[in-house]
């Protein structure tokens, strides 16, 4: 997949909506490793929605944005 690039500020992002849904623990970890490596190799940010990640996946996340059911920010910062 290509990182998205805007013309204004040349920001890059890799967007993934629930890439680990339906996968077992080992497959989910492999996908998160792949996304982390891909974003590092392409020098872009990976923005991923993950529901209830295992501790091994959580440990690979640098920053997190937690939202309440109403969409209000509960926490935004390092993991």
Coordinates of N, CA, C and O in Angstrom, one line a residue:
X1 N 0.8 -1.2 0.0 CA 0.0 0.0 0.0 C 0.9 1.2 0.0 O 1.9 1.3 0.6
X2 N 0.4 2.3 -0.6 CA 1.1 3.5 -0.7 C 0.7 4.4 0.5 O -0.5 4.4 0.9
X3 N 1.6 5.1 1.0 CA 1.3 6.1 2.0 C 0.6 7.3 1.3 O 0.9 7.7 0.2
X4 N -0.4 7.8 2.0 CA -1.2 9.0 1.4 C -0.3 10.2 1.6 O 0.3 10.4 2.7
X5 N -0.3 11.1 0.6 CA 0.5 12.3 0.7 C -0.4 13.5 0.3 O -1.0 13.5 -0.7
X6 N -0.4 14.5 1.2 CA -1.1 15.7 0.8 C -0.2 16.7 0.1 O 1.0 16.7 0.3
X7 N -0.7 17.5 -0.7 CA 0.1 18.5 -1.5 C 0.5 19.7 -0.7 O 1.5 20.3 -0.9
X8 N -0.3 20.0 0.3 CA -0.1 21.2 1.1 C 1.2 21.1 2.0 O 2.1 21.9 1.8
X9 N 1.2 20.1 2.9 CA 2.3 20.1 3.8 C 3.1 18.8 3.7 O 4.0 18.5 4.5
X10 N 2.9 18.0 2.7 CA 3.6 16.7 2.4 C 3.5 15.8 3.6 O 4.5 15.0 3.8
X11 N 2.5 15.8 4.4 CA 2.3 14.9 5.5 C 2.0 13.5 4.9 O 1.3 13.4 3.9
X12 N 2.5 12.5 5.5 CA 2.2 11.1 5.0 C 1.5 10.3 6.1 O 1.9 10.5 7.3
X13 N 0.6 9.4 5.8 CA 0.0 8.5 6.7 C -0.4 7.2 6.1 O -0.9 7.2 4.9
X14 N -0.3 6.1 6.8 CA -0.8 4.8 6.4 C -2.1 4.6 7.3 O -1.9 4.5 8.5
X15 N -3.2 4.5 6.7 CA -4.5 4.4 7.4 C -5.0 2.9 7.3 O -5.1 2.4 6.2
X16 N -5.3 2.3 8.5 CA -5.8 1.0 8.5 C -6.9 0.9 9.5 O -6.8 1.2 10.7
X17 N -8.1 0.4 9.0 CA -9.3 0.3 9.9 C -9.4 -1.2 10.3 O -9.7 -2.1 9.5
X18 N -9.1 -1.5 11.6 CA -9.3 -2.8 12.2 C -8.5 -3.9 11.4 O -9.1 -4.9 11.0
X19 N -7.2 -3.7 11.2 CA -6.5 -4.7 10.4 C -6.3 -6.1 11.1 O -5.9 -7.1 10.5
X20 N -6.5 -6.1 12.4 CA -6.3 -7.4 13.2 C -7.6 -8.1 13.5 O -7.6 -9.2 14.1
X21 N -8.8 -7.5 13.1 CA -10.1 -8.2 13.4 C -10.1 -9.5 12.8 O -9.9 -9.7 11.6
X22 N -10.5 -10.5 13.6 CA -10.7 -11.9 13.1 C -9.4 -12.7 13.1 O -9.4 -13.9 12.7
X23 N -8.3 -12.1 13.5 CA -7.0 -12.8 13.5 C -6.7 -13.4 14.8 O -7.1 -12.8 15.8
X24 N -5.9 -14.4 14.9 CA -5.5 -14.9 16.2 C -4.4 -14.0 16.7 O -3.9 -13.1 16.0
X25 N -3.9 -14.3 17.9 CA -2.9 -13.5 18.5 C -1.6 -13.3 17.7 O -1.1 -12.3 17.6
X26 N -1.1 -14.5 17.2 CA 0.1 -14.5 16.4 C 0.0 -13.7 15.1 O 0.9 -13.0 14.7
X27 N -1.1 -13.9 14.4 CA -1.4 -13.2 13.2 C -1.5 -11.7 13.4 O -1.0 -10.9 12.6
X28 N -2.2 -11.4 14.4 CA -2.4 -9.9 14.8 C -1.0 -9.3 15.0 O -0.8 -8.2 14.6
X29 N -0.2 -10.0 15.8 CA 1.1 -9.5 16.1 C 1.9 -9.3 14.8 O 2.6 -8.3 14.6
X30 N 1.9 -10.3 13.9 CA 2.6 -10.2 12.6 C 2.1 -9.0 11.8 O 2.9 -8.3 11.2
X31 N 0.8 -8.7 11.8 CA 0.2 -7.6 11.0 C 0.7 -6.3 11.6 O 1.1 -5.4 10.9
X32 N 0.7 -6.2 12.9 CA 1.2 -4.9 13.6 C 2.7 -4.7 13.3 O 3.1 -3.6 13.0
X33 N 3.4 -5.8 13.4 CA 4.9 -5.7 13.1 C 5.1 -5.2 11.6 O 5.9 -4.3 11.3
X34 N 4.3 -5.8 10.7 CA 4.4 -5.4 9.3 C 4.0 -3.9 9.1 O 4.7 -3.2 8.4
X35 N 3.0 -3.5 9.7 CA 2.6 -2.0 9.6 C 3.6 -1.1 10.2 O 3.9 -0.1 9.7
X36 N 4.2 -1.5 11.3 CA 5.2 -0.7 12.0 C 6.5 -0.6 11.1 O 7.0 0.5 10.9
X37 N 6.9 -1.8 10.5 CA 8.0 -1.8 9.6 C 7.8 -1.0 8.3 O 8.6 -0.3 7.9
X38 N 6.6 -1.1 7.8 CA 6.2 -0.4 6.6 C 6.2 1.1 6.8 O 6.7 1.8 6.0
X39 N 5.6 1.5 7.9 CA 5.6 3.0 8.2 C 7.0 3.5 8.4 O 7.3 4.6 8.0
X40 N 7.9 2.7 9.0 CA 9.2 3.2 9.3 C 10.0 3.2 7.9 O 10.7 4.2 7.7
X41 N 9.8 2.2 7.1 CA 10.5 2.2 5.8 C 10.1 3.3 4.9 O 10.9 3.8 4.1
X42 N 8.9 3.7 5.0 CA 8.3 4.7 4.1 C 8.3 6.1 4.8 O 7.8 7.1 4.2
X43 N 8.8 6.1 6.0 CA 8.9 7.4 6.8 C 7.5 8.1 6.8 O 7.3 9.2 6.5
X44 N 6.5 7.3 7.2 CA 5.1 7.8 7.4 C 4.5 7.3 8.7 O 5.0 6.3 9.3
X45 N 3.5 7.9 9.1 CA 2.8 7.6 10.3 C 1.7 6.5 10.0 O 1.0 6.6 9.0
X46 N 1.6 5.5 10.9 CA 0.6 4.5 10.7 C -0.6 4.9 11.7 O -0.3 5.0 12.9
X47 N -1.8 5.1 11.2 CA -2.9 5.3 12.0 C -3.8 4.1 11.9 O -4.3 3.8 10.8
X48 N -4.0 3.5 13.0 CA -4.7 2.2 13.0 C -5.8 2.1 14.1 O -5.6 2.6 15.2
X49 N -7.0 1.6 13.8 CA -8.0 1.3 14.8 C -7.9 -0.2 15.2 O -7.9 -1.0 14.3
X50 N -7.7 -0.4 16.5 CA -7.6 -1.8 17.0 C -8.4 -1.8 18.2 O -8.3 -1.0 19.1
X51 N -9.3 -2.8 18.3 CA -10.2 -3.0 19.4 C -9.6 -4.1 20.3 O -9.3 -5.2 19.8
X52 N -9.4 -3.8 21.6 CA -8.9 -4.7 22.6 C -7.7 -5.5 22.2 O -7.6 -6.7 22.1
X53 N -6.6 -4.7 21.9 CA -5.3 -5.4 21.5 C -4.7 -6.2 22.7 O -4.9 -5.8 23.9
X54 N -4.1 -7.3 22.4 CA -3.3 -8.1 23.4 C -2.2 -7.2 23.9 O -1.7 -6.3 23.2
X55 N -1.6 -7.6 25.0 CA -0.5 -6.9 25.6 C 0.7 -6.8 24.6 O 1.5 -5.8 24.6
X56 N 1.0 -7.9 23.8 CA 2.1 -7.9 22.9 C 1.9 -6.9 21.8 O 2.9 -6.2 21.3
X57 N 0.7 -6.7 21.3 CA 0.4 -5.7 20.3 C 0.4 -4.3 20.9 O 1.0 -3.4 20.4
X58 N -0.2 -4.2 22.1 CA -0.2 -2.9 22.8 C 1.3 -2.3 23.0 O 1.5 -1.2 22.9
X59 N 2.2 -3.2 23.3 CA 3.6 -2.9 23.6 C 4.2 -2.3 22.3 O 5.2 -1.5 22.4
X60 N 3.7 -2.6 21.1 CA 4.3 -2.1 19.9 C 3.7 -0.7 19.5 O 4.2 -0.1 18.5
X61 N 2.7 -0.2 20.2 CA 2.1 1.1 19.9 C 2.8 2.2 20.6 O 3.1 2.1 21.8
X62 N 3.2 3.2 19.8 CA 3.9 4.4 20.4 C 3.0 5.4 21.1 O 3.2 5.8 22.2
X63 N 1.9 5.8 20.4 CA 1.0 6.7 20.9 C -0.4 6.2 20.7 O -0.7 5.4 19.8
X64 N -1.4 6.7 21.5 CA -2.7 6.2 21.4 C -3.7 7.4 21.6 O -3.4 8.3 22.3
X65 N -4.8 7.2 20.9 CA -6.0 8.2 21.1 C -7.2 7.3 21.5 O -7.6 6.5 20.7
X66 N -7.6 7.5 22.7 CA -8.8 6.7 23.2 C -10.0 7.6 23.2 O -10.0 8.8 23.7
X67 N -11.1 7.2 22.6 CA -12.3 7.9 22.5 C -13.4 7.3 23.3 O -13.5 6.0 23.3
X68 N -14.3 8.1 23.9 CA -15.5 7.5 24.6 C -16.5 7.2 23.5 O -16.4 7.5 22.3
X69 N -17.6 6.4 23.9 CA -18.6 6.1 22.9 C -19.2 7.3 22.2 O -19.6 7.2 21.1
X70 N -19.2 8.5 22.8 CA -19.7 9.7 22.2 C -18.7 10.4 21.3 O -19.0 11.4 20.7
X71 N -17.5 9.9 21.2 CA -16.5 10.4 20.4 C -15.6 11.5 21.1 O -14.7 12.1 20.5
X72 N -15.8 11.7 22.4 CA -14.9 12.6 23.2 C -13.6 12.0 23.5 O -13.5 10.8 23.7
X73 N -12.5 12.8 23.4 CA -11.2 12.3 23.7 C -11.1 12.0 25.2 O -11.4 12.8 26.1
X74 N -10.7 10.7 25.5 CA -10.5 10.3 26.9 C -9.0 10.4 27.3 O -8.7 10.8 28.3
X75 N -8.2 10.0 26.3 CA -6.7 10.0 26.5 C -6.1 10.2 25.2 O -6.5 9.6 24.2
X76 N -5.0 11.0 25.1 CA -4.2 11.1 23.9 C -2.7 11.3 24.4 O -2.4 12.2 25.1
X77 N -1.9 10.3 24.0 CA -0.5 10.4 24.4 C 0.2 9.1 24.3 O -0.3 8.2 23.6
X78 N 1.4 9.0 24.9 CA 2.2 7.7 24.8 C 1.5 6.6 25.5 O 0.7 6.8 26.4
X79 N 1.8 5.4 25.1 CA 1.2 4.2 25.7 C 1.9 3.8 27.0 O 3.0 4.3 27.3

